[in-house]
XYZ file of N, CA and C in Angstrom:
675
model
N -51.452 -85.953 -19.910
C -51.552 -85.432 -21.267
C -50.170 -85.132 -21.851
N -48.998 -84.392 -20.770
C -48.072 -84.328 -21.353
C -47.096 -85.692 -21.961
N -47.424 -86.564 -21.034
C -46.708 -87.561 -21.120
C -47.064 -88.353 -22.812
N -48.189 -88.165 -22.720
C -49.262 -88.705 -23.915
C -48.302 -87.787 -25.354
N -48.015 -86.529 -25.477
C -47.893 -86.183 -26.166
C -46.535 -86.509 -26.730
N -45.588 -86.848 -25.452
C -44.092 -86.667 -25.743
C -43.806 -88.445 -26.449
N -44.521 -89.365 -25.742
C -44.666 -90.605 -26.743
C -45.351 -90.636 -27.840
N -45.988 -89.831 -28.361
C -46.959 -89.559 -29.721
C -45.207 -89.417 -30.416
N -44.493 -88.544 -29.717
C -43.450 -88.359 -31.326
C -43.092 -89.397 -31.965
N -42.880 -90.842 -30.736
C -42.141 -91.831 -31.554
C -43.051 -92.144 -32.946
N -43.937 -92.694 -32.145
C -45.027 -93.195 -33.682
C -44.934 -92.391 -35.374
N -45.240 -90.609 -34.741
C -45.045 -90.134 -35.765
C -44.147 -89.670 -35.973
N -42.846 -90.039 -35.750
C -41.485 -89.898 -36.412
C -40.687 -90.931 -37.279
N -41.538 -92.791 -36.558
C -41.655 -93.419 -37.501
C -42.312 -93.792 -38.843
N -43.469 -92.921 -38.611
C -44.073 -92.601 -39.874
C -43.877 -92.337 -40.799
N -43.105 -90.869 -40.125
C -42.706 -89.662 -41.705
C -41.245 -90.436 -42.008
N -40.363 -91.170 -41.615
C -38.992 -91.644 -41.890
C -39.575 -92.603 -42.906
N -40.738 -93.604 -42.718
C -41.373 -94.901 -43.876
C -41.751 -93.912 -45.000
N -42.606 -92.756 -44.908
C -42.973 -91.761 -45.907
C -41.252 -91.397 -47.149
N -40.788 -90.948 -46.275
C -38.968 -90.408 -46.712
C -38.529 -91.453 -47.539
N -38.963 -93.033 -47.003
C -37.890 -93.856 -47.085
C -36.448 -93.876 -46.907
N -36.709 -93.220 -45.631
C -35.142 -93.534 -44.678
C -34.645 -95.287 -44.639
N -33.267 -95.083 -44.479
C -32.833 -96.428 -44.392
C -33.398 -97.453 -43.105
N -33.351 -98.359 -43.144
C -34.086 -99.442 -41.864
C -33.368 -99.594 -40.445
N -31.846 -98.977 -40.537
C -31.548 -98.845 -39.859
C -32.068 -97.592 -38.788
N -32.133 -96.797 -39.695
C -32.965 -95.140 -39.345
C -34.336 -94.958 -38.758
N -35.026 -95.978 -39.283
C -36.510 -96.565 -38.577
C -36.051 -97.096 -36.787
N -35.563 -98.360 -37.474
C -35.534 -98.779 -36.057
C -34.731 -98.053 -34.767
N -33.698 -97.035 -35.001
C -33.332 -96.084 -34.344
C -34.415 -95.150 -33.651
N -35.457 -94.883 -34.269
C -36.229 -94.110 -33.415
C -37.257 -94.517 -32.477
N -37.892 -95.714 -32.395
C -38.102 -96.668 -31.367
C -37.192 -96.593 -30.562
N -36.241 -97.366 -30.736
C -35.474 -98.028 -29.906
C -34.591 -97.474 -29.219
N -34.486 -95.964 -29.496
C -33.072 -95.522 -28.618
C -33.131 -94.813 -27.235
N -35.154 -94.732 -26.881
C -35.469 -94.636 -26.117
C -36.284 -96.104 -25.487
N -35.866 -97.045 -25.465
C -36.648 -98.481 -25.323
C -37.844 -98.567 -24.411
N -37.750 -98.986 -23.011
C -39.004 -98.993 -22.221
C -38.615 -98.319 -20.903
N -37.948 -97.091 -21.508
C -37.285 -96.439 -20.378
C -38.790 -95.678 -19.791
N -38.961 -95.296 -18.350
C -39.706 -94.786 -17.659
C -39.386 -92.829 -18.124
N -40.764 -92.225 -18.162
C -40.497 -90.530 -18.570
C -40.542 -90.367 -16.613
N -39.206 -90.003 -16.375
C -39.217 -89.912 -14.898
C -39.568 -89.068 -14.536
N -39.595 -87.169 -15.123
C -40.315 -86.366 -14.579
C -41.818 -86.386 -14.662
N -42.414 -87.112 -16.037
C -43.776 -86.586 -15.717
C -44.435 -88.050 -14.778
N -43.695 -88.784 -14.881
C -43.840 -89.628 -13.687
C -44.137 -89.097 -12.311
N -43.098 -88.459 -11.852
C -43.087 -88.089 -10.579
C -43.706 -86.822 -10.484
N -43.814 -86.031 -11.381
C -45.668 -84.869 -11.385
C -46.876 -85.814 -11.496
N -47.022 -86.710 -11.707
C -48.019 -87.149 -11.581
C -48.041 -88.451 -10.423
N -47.163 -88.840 -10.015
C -47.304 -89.351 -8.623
C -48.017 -87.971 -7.309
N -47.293 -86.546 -7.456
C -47.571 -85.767 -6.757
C -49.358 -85.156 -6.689
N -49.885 -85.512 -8.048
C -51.037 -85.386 -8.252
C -52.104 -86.635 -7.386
N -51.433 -87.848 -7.786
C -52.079 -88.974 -7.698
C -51.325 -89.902 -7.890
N -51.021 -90.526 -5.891
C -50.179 -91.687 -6.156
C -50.412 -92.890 -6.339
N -52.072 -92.623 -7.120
C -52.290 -94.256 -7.456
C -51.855 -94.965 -8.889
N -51.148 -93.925 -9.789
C -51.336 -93.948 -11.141
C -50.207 -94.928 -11.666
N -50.367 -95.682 -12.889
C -49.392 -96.644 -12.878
C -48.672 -96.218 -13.486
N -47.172 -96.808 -13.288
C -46.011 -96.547 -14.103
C -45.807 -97.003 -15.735
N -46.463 -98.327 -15.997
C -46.652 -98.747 -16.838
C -47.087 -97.192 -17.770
N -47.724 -97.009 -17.878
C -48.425 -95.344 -18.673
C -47.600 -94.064 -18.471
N -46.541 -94.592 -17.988
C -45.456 -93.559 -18.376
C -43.863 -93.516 -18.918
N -43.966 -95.250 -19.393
C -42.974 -95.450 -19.988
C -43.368 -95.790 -21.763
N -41.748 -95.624 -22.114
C -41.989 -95.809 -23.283
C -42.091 -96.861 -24.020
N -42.841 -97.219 -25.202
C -43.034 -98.863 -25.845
C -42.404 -100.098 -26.335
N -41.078 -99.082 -26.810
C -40.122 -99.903 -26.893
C -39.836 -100.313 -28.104
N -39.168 -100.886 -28.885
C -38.340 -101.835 -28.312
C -37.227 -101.136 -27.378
N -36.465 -102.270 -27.241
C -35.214 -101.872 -26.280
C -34.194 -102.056 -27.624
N -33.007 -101.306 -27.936
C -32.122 -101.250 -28.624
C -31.580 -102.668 -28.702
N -31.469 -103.095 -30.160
C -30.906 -104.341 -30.713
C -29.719 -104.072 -31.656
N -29.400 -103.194 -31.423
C -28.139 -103.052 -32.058
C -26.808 -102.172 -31.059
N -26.034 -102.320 -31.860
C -25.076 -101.843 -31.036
C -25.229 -99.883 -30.850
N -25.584 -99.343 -32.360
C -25.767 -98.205 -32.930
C -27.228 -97.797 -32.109
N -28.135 -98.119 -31.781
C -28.857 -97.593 -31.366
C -28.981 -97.448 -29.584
N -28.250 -98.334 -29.228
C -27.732 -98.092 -28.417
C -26.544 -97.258 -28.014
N -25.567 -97.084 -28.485
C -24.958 -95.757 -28.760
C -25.868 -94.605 -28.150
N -26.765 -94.557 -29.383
C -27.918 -93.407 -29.532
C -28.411 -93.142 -28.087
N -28.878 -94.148 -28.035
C -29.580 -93.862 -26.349
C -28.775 -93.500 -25.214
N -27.439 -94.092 -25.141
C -26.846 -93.546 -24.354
C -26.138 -91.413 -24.507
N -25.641 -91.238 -25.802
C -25.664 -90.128 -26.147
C -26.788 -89.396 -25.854
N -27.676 -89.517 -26.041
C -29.202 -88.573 -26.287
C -29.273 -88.520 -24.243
N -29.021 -89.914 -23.701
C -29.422 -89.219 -22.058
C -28.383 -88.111 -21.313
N -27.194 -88.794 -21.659
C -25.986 -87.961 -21.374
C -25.720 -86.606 -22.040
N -26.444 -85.775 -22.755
C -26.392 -84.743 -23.255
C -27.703 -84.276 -22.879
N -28.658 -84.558 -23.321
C -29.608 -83.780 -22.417
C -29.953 -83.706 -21.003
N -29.181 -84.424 -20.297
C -28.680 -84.452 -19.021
C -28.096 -83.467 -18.328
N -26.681 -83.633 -18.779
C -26.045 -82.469 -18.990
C -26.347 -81.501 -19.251
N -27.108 -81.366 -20.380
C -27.423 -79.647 -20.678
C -28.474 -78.990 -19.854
N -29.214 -80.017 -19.207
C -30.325 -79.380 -18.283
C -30.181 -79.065 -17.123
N -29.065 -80.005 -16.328
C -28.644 -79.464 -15.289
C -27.289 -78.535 -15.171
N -26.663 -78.181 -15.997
C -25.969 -76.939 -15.842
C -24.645 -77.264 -15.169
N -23.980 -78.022 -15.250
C -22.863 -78.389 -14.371
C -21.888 -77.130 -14.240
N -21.551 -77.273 -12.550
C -20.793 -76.499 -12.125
C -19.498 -76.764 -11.931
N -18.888 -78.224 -12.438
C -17.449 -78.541 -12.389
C -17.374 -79.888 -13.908
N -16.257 -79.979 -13.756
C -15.890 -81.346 -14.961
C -16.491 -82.694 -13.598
N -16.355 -82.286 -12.608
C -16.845 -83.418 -12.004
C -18.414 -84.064 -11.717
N -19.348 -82.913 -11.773
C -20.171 -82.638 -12.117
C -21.467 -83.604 -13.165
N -20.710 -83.454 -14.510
C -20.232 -83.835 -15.414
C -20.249 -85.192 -15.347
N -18.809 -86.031 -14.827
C -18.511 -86.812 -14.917
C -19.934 -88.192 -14.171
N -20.331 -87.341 -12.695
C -21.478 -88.185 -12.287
C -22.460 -88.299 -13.035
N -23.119 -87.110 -13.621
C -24.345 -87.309 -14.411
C -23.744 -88.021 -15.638
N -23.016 -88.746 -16.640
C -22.558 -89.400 -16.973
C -22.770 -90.993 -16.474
N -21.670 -90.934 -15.400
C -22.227 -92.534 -14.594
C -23.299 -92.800 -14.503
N -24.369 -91.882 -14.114
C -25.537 -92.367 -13.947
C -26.268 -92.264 -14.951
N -26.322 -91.841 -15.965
C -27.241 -91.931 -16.720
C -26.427 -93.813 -17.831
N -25.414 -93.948 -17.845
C -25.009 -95.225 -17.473
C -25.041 -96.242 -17.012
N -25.346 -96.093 -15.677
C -25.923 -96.990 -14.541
C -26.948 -97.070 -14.971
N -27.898 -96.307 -14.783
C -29.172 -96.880 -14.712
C -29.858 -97.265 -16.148
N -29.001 -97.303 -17.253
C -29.727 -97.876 -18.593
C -28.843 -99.198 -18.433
N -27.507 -99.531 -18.242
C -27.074 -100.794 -17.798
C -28.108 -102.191 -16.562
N -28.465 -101.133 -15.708
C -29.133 -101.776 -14.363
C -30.191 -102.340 -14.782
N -31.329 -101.355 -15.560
C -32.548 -101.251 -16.115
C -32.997 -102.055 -16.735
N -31.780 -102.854 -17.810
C -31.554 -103.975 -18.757
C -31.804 -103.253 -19.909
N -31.669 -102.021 -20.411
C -31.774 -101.467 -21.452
C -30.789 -101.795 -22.905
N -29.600 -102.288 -22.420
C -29.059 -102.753 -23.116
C -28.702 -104.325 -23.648
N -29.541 -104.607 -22.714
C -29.087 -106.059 -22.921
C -28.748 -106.917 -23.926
N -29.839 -106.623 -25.128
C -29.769 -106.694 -26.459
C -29.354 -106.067 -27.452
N -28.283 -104.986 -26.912
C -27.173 -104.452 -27.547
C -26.181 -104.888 -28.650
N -25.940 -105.763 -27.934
C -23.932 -106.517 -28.085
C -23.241 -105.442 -27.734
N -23.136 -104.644 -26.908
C -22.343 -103.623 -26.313
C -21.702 -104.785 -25.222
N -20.496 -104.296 -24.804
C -19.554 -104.794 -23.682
C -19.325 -104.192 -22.800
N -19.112 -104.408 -21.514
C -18.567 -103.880 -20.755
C -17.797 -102.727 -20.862
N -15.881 -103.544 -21.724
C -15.140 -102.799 -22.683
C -15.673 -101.807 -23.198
N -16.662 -102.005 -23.864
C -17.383 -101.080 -24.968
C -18.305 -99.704 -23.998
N -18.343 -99.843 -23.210
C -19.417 -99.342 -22.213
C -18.068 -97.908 -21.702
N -17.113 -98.889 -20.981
C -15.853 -97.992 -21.030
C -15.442 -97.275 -21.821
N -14.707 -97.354 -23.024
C -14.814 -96.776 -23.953
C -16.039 -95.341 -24.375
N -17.128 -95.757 -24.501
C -17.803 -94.994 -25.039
C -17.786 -93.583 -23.870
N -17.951 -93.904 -22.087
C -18.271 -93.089 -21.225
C -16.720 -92.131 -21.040
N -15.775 -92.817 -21.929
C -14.698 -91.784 -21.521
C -14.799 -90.996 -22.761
N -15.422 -91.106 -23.859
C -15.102 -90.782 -25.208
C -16.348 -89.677 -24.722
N -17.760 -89.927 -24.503
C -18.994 -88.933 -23.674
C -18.315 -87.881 -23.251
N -17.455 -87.843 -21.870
C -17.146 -86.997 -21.289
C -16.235 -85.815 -21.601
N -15.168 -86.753 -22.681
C -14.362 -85.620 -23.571
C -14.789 -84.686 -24.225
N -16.094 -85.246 -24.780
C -16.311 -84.282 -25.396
C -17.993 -83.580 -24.926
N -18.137 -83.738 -23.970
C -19.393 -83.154 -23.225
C -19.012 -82.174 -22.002
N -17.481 -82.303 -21.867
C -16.325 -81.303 -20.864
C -16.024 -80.589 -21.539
N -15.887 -80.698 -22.992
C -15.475 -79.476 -24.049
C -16.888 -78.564 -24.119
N -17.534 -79.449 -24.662
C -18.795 -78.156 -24.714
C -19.355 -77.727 -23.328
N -19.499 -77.834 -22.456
C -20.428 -77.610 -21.338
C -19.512 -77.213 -20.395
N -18.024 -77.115 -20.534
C -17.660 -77.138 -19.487
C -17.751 -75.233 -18.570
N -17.467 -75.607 -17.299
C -18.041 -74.405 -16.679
C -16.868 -72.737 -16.634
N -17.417 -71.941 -17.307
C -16.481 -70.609 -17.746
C -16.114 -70.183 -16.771
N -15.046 -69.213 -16.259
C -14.758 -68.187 -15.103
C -15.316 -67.555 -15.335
N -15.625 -66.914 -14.373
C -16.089 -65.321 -13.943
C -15.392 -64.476 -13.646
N -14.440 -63.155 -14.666
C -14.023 -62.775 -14.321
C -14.235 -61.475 -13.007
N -13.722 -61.402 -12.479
C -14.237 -60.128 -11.800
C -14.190 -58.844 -11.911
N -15.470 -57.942 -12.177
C -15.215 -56.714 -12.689
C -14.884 -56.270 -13.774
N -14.705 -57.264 -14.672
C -14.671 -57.321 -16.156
C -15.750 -56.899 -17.021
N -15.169 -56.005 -18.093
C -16.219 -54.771 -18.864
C -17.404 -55.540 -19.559
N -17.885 -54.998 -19.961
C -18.792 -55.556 -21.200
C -17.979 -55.305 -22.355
N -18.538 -55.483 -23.837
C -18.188 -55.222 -24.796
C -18.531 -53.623 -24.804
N -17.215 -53.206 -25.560
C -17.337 -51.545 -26.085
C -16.941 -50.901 -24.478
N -16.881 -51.027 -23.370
C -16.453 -50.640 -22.263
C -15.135 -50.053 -21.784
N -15.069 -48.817 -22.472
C -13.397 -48.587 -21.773
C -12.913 -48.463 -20.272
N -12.045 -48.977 -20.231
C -11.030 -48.887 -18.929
C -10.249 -47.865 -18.731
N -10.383 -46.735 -19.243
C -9.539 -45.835 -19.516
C -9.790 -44.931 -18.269
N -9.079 -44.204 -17.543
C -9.755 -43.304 -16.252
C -10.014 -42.263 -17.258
N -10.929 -41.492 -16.349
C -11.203 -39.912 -16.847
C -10.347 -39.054 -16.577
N -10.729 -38.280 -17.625
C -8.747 -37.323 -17.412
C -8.071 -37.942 -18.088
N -7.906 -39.026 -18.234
C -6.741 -39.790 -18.951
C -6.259 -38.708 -19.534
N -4.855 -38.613 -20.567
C -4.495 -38.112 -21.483
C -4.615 -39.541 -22.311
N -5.184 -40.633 -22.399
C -5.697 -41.339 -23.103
C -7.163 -41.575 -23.074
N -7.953 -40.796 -22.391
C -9.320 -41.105 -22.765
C -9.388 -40.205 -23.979
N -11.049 -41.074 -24.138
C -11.956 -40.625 -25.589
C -11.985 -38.971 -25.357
N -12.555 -38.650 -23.896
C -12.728 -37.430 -23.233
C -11.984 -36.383 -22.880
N -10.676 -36.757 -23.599
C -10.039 -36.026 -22.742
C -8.571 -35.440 -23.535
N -8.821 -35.667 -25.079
C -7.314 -35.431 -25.814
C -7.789 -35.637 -27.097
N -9.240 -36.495 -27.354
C -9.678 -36.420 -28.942
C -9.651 -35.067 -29.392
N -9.431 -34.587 -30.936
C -9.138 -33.602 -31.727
C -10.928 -33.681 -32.203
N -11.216 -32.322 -32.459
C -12.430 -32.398 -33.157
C -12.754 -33.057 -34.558
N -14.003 -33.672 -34.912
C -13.942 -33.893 -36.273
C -13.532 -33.237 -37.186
N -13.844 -31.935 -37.130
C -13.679 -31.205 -37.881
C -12.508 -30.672 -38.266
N -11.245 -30.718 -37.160
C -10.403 -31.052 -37.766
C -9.091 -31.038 -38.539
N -8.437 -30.624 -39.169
C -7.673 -31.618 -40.569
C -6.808 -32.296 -39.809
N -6.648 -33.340 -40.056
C -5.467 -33.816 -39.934
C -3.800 -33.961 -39.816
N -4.111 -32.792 -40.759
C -2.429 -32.407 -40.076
C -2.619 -31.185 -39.386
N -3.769 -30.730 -39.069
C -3.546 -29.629 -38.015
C -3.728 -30.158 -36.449
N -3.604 -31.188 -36.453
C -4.300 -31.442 -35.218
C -3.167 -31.935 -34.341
N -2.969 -31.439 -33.344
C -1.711 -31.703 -32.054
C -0.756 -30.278 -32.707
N -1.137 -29.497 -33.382
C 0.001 -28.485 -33.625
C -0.451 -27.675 -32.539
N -1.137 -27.255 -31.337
C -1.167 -26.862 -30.525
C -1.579 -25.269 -30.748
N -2.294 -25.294 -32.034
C -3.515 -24.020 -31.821
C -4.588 -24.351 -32.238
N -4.983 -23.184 -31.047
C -6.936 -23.702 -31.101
C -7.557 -23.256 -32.478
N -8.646 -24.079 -32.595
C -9.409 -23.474 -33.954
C -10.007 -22.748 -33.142
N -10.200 -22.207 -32.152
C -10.930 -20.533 -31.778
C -9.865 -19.656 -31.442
N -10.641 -18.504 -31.258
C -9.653 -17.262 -30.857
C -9.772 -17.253 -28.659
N -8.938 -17.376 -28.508
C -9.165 -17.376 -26.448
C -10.028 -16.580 -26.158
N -11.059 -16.372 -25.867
C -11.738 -15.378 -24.910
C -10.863 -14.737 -23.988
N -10.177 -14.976 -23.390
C -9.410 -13.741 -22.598
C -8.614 -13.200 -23.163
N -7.659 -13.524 -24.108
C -6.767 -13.109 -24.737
C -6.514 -11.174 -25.599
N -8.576 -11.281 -26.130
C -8.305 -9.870 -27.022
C -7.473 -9.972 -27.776
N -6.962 -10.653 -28.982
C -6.097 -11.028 -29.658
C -6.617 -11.812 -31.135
N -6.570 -11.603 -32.097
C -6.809 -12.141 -33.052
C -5.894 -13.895 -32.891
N -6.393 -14.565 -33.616
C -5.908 -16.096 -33.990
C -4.616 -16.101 -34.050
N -3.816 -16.320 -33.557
C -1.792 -16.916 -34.213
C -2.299 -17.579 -35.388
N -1.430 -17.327 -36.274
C -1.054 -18.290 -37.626
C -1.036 -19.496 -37.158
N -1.068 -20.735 -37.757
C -0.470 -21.719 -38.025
C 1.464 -21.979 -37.950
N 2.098 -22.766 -37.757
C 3.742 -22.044 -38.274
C 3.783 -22.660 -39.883
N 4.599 -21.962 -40.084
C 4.983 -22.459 -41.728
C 5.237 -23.676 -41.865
N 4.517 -24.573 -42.982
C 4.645 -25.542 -43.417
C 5.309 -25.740 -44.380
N 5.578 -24.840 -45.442
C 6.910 -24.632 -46.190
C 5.508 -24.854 -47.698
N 6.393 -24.950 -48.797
C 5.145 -24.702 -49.918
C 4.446 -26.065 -49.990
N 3.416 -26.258 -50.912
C 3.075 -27.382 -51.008
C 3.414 -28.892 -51.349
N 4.270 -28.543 -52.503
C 5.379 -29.401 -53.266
C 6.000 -30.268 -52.294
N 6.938 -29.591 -51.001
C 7.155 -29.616 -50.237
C 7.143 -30.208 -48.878
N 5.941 -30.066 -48.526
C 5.122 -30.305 -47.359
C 5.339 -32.269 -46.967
N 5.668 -32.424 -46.229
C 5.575 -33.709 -45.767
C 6.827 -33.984 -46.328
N 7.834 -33.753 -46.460
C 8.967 -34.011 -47.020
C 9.817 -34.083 -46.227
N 10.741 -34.841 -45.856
C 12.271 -34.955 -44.284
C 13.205 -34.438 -45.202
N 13.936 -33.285 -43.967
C 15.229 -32.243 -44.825
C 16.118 -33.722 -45.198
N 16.930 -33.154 -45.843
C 18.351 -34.203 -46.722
C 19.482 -33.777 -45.564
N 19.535 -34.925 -45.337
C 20.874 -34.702 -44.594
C 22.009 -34.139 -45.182
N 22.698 -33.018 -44.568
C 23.948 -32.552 -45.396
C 25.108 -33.665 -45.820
N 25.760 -33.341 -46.741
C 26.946 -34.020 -47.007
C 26.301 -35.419 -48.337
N 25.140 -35.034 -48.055
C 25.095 -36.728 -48.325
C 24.136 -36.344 -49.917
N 24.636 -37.085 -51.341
C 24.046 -36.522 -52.527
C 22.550 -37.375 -52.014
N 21.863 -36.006 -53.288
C 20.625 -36.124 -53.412
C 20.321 -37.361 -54.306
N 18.706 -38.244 -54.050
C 18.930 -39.584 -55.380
C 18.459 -38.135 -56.892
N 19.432 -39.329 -57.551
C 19.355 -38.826 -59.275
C 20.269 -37.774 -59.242
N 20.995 -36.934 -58.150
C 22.271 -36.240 -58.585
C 23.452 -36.905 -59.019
N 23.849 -36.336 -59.994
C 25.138 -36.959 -60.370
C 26.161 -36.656 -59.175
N 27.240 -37.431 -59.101
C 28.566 -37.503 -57.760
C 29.181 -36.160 -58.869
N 29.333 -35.410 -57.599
C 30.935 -34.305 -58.285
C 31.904 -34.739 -57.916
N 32.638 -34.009 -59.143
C 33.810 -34.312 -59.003
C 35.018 -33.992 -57.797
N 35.585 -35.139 -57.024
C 36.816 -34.293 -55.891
C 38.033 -34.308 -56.296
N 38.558 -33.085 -55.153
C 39.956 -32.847 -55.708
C 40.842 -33.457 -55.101
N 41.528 -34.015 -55.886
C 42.231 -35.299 -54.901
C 43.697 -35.034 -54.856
N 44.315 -33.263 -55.217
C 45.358 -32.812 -54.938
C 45.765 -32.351 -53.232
């Protein structure tokens, strides 16, 4: 049944493309880029069921690719879902499931009626792998490496979150002046001031270095006796 269903797409994918009026090239692409290739897994679930069942009824109708482009197709479409299903654990990996999914549409006679070349065959399986090693290829693992949002920071730090943040509450310029917004419990002592910040006008302002005029003072006059 499964098998039944997964060849139902061709038919009705050539359907709805004649409906669209997709180009003819676009028709015959969807036949053909799977030609009379055998569905090898539900093949071999159903050998395990019953090994009398014919193979014929589990391949697909065909045609076999008559162009160069749809052949392309077929080779792309095995070599990527290939790849993506088995999970490769190296570029080398990779590189076999490649050959073989190669091999055996070359062997098969799947291409025969291509006009693909040899040359051309070359070409295409190094051009596959470049870029099927870019996407798929296999990540490190770092070790012991955080998640996202995970600090590394020890506890205690004088750089942890825990351990030197100022309260929200706050101001901003009071904060690292090194008095508490409470009064000490042991102390018996009312709050210390703040130290003088000087008036407001003021405030945030760097002294003037001596000697040196203020901007917008006029130069006085020296005595040059």
């Amino acid at each position: 049944m499964s098998a039944l269903i997964v060849k139902r797409h061709l038919p009705d994918g050539l359907e709805m493309a004649r409906k669209h009026r997709l180009p003819r090239a676009v028709q015959n692409a969807i036949p053909e880029h799977h030609g009379t290739m055998v569905m090898a897994f539900f093949y071999v679930k159903a050998q395990e069921q019953d090994p009398t069942v014919r193979r014929e009824d589990f391949c697909y109708p065909g045609p076999r690719p008559r162009s160069r482009e749809t052949a392309i197709l077929m080779l792309a479409d095995g070599c990527e879902s290939s790849v993506r299903s088995r999970r490769p654990q190296s570029r080398d990996d990779i590189r076999e499931t490649v050959d073989y999914i190669f091999e055996t549409r070359l062997q098969g006679g799947q291409l025969d009626d291509s006009g693909l070349t040899l040359n051309d065959l070359r070409l295409l399986r190094d051009a596959f792998l470049t870029a099927l090693q870019g996407v798929f290829h296999p990540r490190i693992a770092y070790p012991g490496a955080p998640g996202p949002g995970v600090s590394q920071l020890p506890v205690g730090s004088s750089m942890s979150l825990k351990a030197g943040t100022p309260p929200a509450s706050v101001p901003v310029h009071e904060q690292g002046s090194g008095v508490s917004a409470q009064p000490s419990a042991d102390s018996g002592t009312d709050q210390p001031r703040p130290p003088h910040r000087g008036n407001a006008r003021g405030r945030g302002r760097r002294p003037h270095p001596p000697g040196v005029d203020k901007p917008g003072e006029r130069e006085r006059p020296r005595d040059h006796t």
